[in-house]
Amino acid sequence: VNVDVTSADLAALPYSSGTTGRSKGVRLNHSHLVANLRQSRDMFTISENDSVLAFLPMFHIMGFAIVTMGALDSGATVVTIPTFEPTLFCQTIQDHRITKLYVVPPVVNFLAGHPMVDQFDLSSVEVLGSGAAPLGADMETAAAARLDCLVGQGYGMTEVAGAATMPREQDSGEYDLRAGSSGQLVPGMEALVIDPESGASLGPHETGELWLRGPNCFNGYLNNDEATAATIDADGWLHTGDLCHFDDDGFLFVTDRLKELIKVKGFQVAPAELEALLLTHPTVGYVAVVGRPEDRSGEVPVAHIVPWGELDVDELRAWMDERVAEYKRLAEVVIADAIPKNPSGKILRRELRVTEA
């Protein structure tokens, strides 16, 4: 059967992560996916000499487009495992001499701090890339020191068919990295940072909602005109819902999701900021910070923590109190067996907020 396929035809229908609401079908055409592959290739090199580990779910845009399609497009070897299981993960990197490793922040945390990592030879890893959620600068630096490799972050979403920003490789083969940054805009991508209250366009170092526009941006959500209209405006700008700022050189720094901010006595508290700080404490394994309703303050921050070894809650709270403003201090630390996450590694704060209501 002869079928005419054009670049404007629907190619994939991945679903958004749904961390703050129901997942939505994202309509990606062939042109969107091809554009982002080309944009990514202009930022960094994967070659036929590289081995890439694919363990992130392939129904998620990072596992599908950035890792799997990106590696195959470059002729690299792709080694797959069904999911992240610590021993299998490390053993596979060691046995197959993985050179480029693309992960999510909880895995960076594991690589930076878990004792098991020292049992394996991970010296083949040249580049460790993180995405899907913000990664603190301290954790990024700790992972780079432990693995002796380049560690960088990118920023993307299903609606841009992959990545909007990432570290840029220089002609020398080195990467232009800034700890805590998600890199620079990929070619052909435009961005604005908008004040959520006034709608004014903001300058460098001013935090607001990130808007994006480019050839890789999706056409709309499947059977959901209302959500499409709320996300893509009349000028074609995609309203990401993420709070970010750029520095003077165009490096993007992601603060948090606009809808996930905790409002304490009128002050805005970003959960990702507190999580990044908590993860630098040696007894904190995994953490999620959410707001708990409180009559006097409106909300207060509560940390749900999976510890590594013994954790002294009073000591940890005192440690945090020395490092944050008063309105950012933890109201409580809850010891948990696990942190709820979706398959791509993003924290499902809405599930934790139900327990705090």
PDB file of C-alpha atoms in Angstrom, residues 72-180:
ATOM      1  CA  LEU A  72      20.200   5.914  16.694  1.00  0.00           C
ATOM      2  CA  ASP A  73      20.226   9.024  14.500  1.00  0.00           C
ATOM      3  CA  SER A  74      23.944   9.344  15.255  1.00  0.00           C
ATOM      4  CA  GLY A  75      24.794   5.688  14.669  1.00  0.00           C
ATOM      5  CA  ALA A  76      25.686   5.046  18.307  1.00  0.00           C
ATOM      6  CA  THR A  77      25.207   1.714  20.049  1.00  0.00           C
ATOM      7  CA  VAL A  78      22.074   1.677  22.202  1.00  0.00           C
ATOM      8  CA  VAL A  79      22.000  -0.737  25.160  1.00  0.00           C
ATOM      9  CA  THR A  80      18.589  -1.161  26.767  1.00  0.00           C
ATOM     10  CA  ILE A  81      17.482  -2.365  30.194  1.00  0.00           C
ATOM     11  CA  PRO A  82      13.824  -2.491  31.244  1.00  0.00           C
ATOM     12  CA  THR A  83      14.010  -0.068  34.166  1.00  0.00           C
ATOM     13  CA  PHE A  84      16.319   1.506  36.725  1.00  0.00           C
ATOM     14  CA  GLU A  85      17.453  -1.207  39.103  1.00  0.00           C
ATOM     15  CA  PRO A  86      20.684  -0.114  40.849  1.00  0.00           C
ATOM     16  CA  THR A  87      22.761  -3.285  40.448  1.00  0.00           C
ATOM     17  CA  LEU A  88      21.680  -3.955  36.854  1.00  0.00           C
ATOM     18  CA  PHE A  89      22.173  -0.275  35.989  1.00  0.00           C
ATOM     19  CA  CYS A  90      25.767  -0.165  37.270  1.00  0.00           C
ATOM     20  CA  GLN A  91      26.621  -3.612  35.914  1.00  0.00           C
ATOM     21  CA  THR A  92      25.408  -2.661  32.435  1.00  0.00           C
ATOM     22  CA  ILE A  93      27.446   0.558  32.393  1.00  0.00           C
ATOM     23  CA  GLN A  94      30.517  -1.426  33.416  1.00  0.00           C
ATOM     24  CA  ASP A  95      30.029  -4.379  31.048  1.00  0.00           C
ATOM     25  CA  HIS A  96      29.076  -2.384  27.946  1.00  0.00           C
ATOM     26  CA  ARG A  97      31.444   0.539  28.591  1.00  0.00           C
ATOM     27  CA  ILE A  98      28.725   3.160  28.323  1.00  0.00           C
ATOM     28  CA  THR A  99      30.167   6.540  27.264  1.00  0.00           C
ATOM     29  CA  LYS A 100      27.100   8.825  27.210  1.00  0.00           C
ATOM     30  CA  LEU A 101      24.609   8.445  30.050  1.00  0.00           C
ATOM     31  CA  TYR A 102      21.337  10.379  30.139  1.00  0.00           C
ATOM     32  CA  VAL A 103      19.386  10.201  33.391  1.00  0.00           C
ATOM     33  CA  VAL A 104      16.954  12.020  35.693  1.00  0.00           C
ATOM     34  CA  PRO A 105      17.872  13.794  38.976  1.00  0.00           C
ATOM     35  CA  PRO A 106      17.131  10.856  41.337  1.00  0.00           C
ATOM     36  CA  VAL A 107      19.679   8.787  39.394  1.00  0.00           C
ATOM     37  CA  VAL A 108      22.256  11.583  39.608  1.00  0.00           C
ATOM     38  CA  ASN A 109      21.648  11.553  43.351  1.00  0.00           C
ATOM     39  CA  PHE A 110      22.247   7.790  43.411  1.00  0.00           C
ATOM     40  CA  LEU A 111      25.465   8.097  41.379  1.00  0.00           C
ATOM     41  CA  ALA A 112      26.752  10.930  43.568  1.00  0.00           C
ATOM     42  CA  GLY A 113      26.056   9.427  46.965  1.00  0.00           C
ATOM     43  CA  HIS A 114      25.170   5.744  47.126  1.00  0.00           C
ATOM     44  CA  PRO A 115      27.915   3.428  48.477  1.00  0.00           C
ATOM     45  CA  MET A 116      27.042   0.724  45.892  1.00  0.00           C
ATOM     46  CA  VAL A 117      28.503   2.810  43.072  1.00  0.00           C
ATOM     47  CA  ASP A 118      32.052   2.203  44.327  1.00  0.00           C
ATOM     48  CA  GLN A 119      31.669  -1.526  43.638  1.00  0.00           C
ATOM     49  CA  PHE A 120      31.624  -0.960  39.857  1.00  0.00           C
ATOM     50  CA  ASP A 121      33.964   0.449  37.230  1.00  0.00           C
ATOM     51  CA  LEU A 122      32.064   3.369  35.664  1.00  0.00           C
ATOM     52  CA  SER A 123      35.173   5.034  34.249  1.00  0.00           C
ATOM     53  CA  SER A 124      33.902   4.718  30.652  1.00  0.00           C
ATOM     54  CA  VAL A 125      31.279   7.412  31.237  1.00  0.00           C
ATOM     55  CA  GLU A 126      32.417  10.624  29.558  1.00  0.00           C
ATOM     56  CA  VAL A 127      29.208  12.648  29.765  1.00  0.00           C
ATOM     57  CA  LEU A 128      26.372  12.441  32.283  1.00  0.00           C
ATOM     58  CA  GLY A 129      23.332  14.406  31.193  1.00  0.00           C
ATOM     59  CA  SER A 130      20.314  15.080  33.399  1.00  0.00           C
ATOM     60  CA  GLY A 131      16.826  16.232  32.481  1.00  0.00           C
ATOM     61  CA  ALA A 132      13.084  16.011  33.270  1.00  0.00           C
ATOM     62  CA  ALA A 133      13.386  18.010  36.532  1.00  0.00           C
ATOM     63  CA  PRO A 134      15.705  20.620  38.107  1.00  0.00           C
ATOM     64  CA  LEU A 135      19.023  19.394  39.497  1.00  0.00           C
ATOM     65  CA  GLY A 136      20.831  21.350  42.201  1.00  0.00           C
ATOM     66  CA  ALA A 137      24.298  22.704  41.451  1.00  0.00           C
ATOM     67  CA  ASP A 138      25.815  20.943  44.487  1.00  0.00           C
ATOM     68  CA  MET A 139      24.520  17.548  43.372  1.00  0.00           C
ATOM     69  CA  GLU A 140      25.747  18.187  39.828  1.00  0.00           C
ATOM     70  CA  THR A 141      29.222  19.019  41.128  1.00  0.00           C
ATOM     71  CA  ALA A 142      29.288  16.014  43.475  1.00  0.00           C
ATOM     72  CA  ALA A 143      28.402  13.599  40.657  1.00  0.00           C
ATOM     73  CA  ALA A 144      31.069  15.096  38.386  1.00  0.00           C
ATOM     74  CA  ALA A 145      33.707  14.689  41.095  1.00  0.00           C
ATOM     75  CA  ARG A 146      32.759  11.099  41.922  1.00  0.00           C
ATOM     76  CA  LEU A 147      32.510   9.860  38.313  1.00  0.00           C
ATOM     77  CA  ASP A 148      35.266  12.108  36.963  1.00  0.00           C
ATOM     78  CA  CYS A 149      33.149  13.069  33.961  1.00  0.00           C
ATOM     79  CA  LEU A 150      31.281  16.033  32.534  1.00  0.00           C
ATOM     80  CA  VAL A 151      27.872  16.528  34.145  1.00  0.00           C
ATOM     81  CA  GLY A 152      25.316  18.863  32.614  1.00  0.00           C
ATOM     82  CA  GLN A 153      21.599  19.507  32.487  1.00  0.00           C
ATOM     83  CA  GLY A 154      19.111  20.187  29.725  1.00  0.00           C
ATOM     84  CA  TYR A 155      15.621  21.604  29.812  1.00  0.00           C
ATOM     85  CA  GLY A 156      12.822  20.214  27.709  1.00  0.00           C
ATOM     86  CA  MET A 157       9.250  19.036  27.668  1.00  0.00           C
ATOM     87  CA  THR A 158       6.997  16.793  25.636  1.00  0.00           C
ATOM     88  CA  GLU A 159       5.518  19.859  23.945  1.00  0.00           C
ATOM     89  CA  VAL A 160       8.870  20.809  22.346  1.00  0.00           C
ATOM     90  CA  ALA A 161       9.567  17.255  21.083  1.00  0.00           C
ATOM     91  CA  GLY A 162      12.565  16.947  23.389  1.00  0.00           C
ATOM     92  CA  ALA A 163      14.987  19.676  24.428  1.00  0.00           C
ATOM     93  CA  ALA A 164      14.754  23.465  24.392  1.00  0.00           C
ATOM     94  CA  THR A 165      18.094  24.124  26.100  1.00  0.00           C
ATOM     95  CA  MET A 166      21.215  22.055  26.731  1.00  0.00           C
ATOM     96  CA  PRO A 167      24.959  22.472  27.217  1.00  0.00           C
ATOM     97  CA  ARG A 168      26.797  23.513  24.065  1.00  0.00           C
ATOM     98  CA  GLU A 169      29.865  21.569  22.937  1.00  0.00           C
ATOM     99  CA  GLN A 170      32.768  23.751  21.841  1.00  0.00           C
ATOM    100  CA  ASP A 171      35.034  23.146  18.829  1.00  0.00           C
ATOM    101  CA  SER A 172      37.642  21.825  21.274  1.00  0.00           C
ATOM    102  CA  GLY A 173      35.258  19.055  22.380  1.00  0.00           C
ATOM    103  CA  GLU A 174      34.797  20.633  25.804  1.00  0.00           C
ATOM    104  CA  TYR A 175      31.350  21.695  27.008  1.00  0.00           C
ATOM    105  CA  ASP A 176      30.324  25.181  28.081  1.00  0.00           C
ATOM    106  CA  LEU A 177      28.929  24.318  31.519  1.00  0.00           C
ATOM    107  CA  ARG A 178      27.686  26.347  34.456  1.00  0.00           C
ATOM    108  CA  ALA A 179      26.728  24.403  37.568  1.00  0.00           C
ATOM    109  CA  GLY A 180      22.991  24.508  38.160  1.00  0.00           C
TER     110      GLY A 180
END
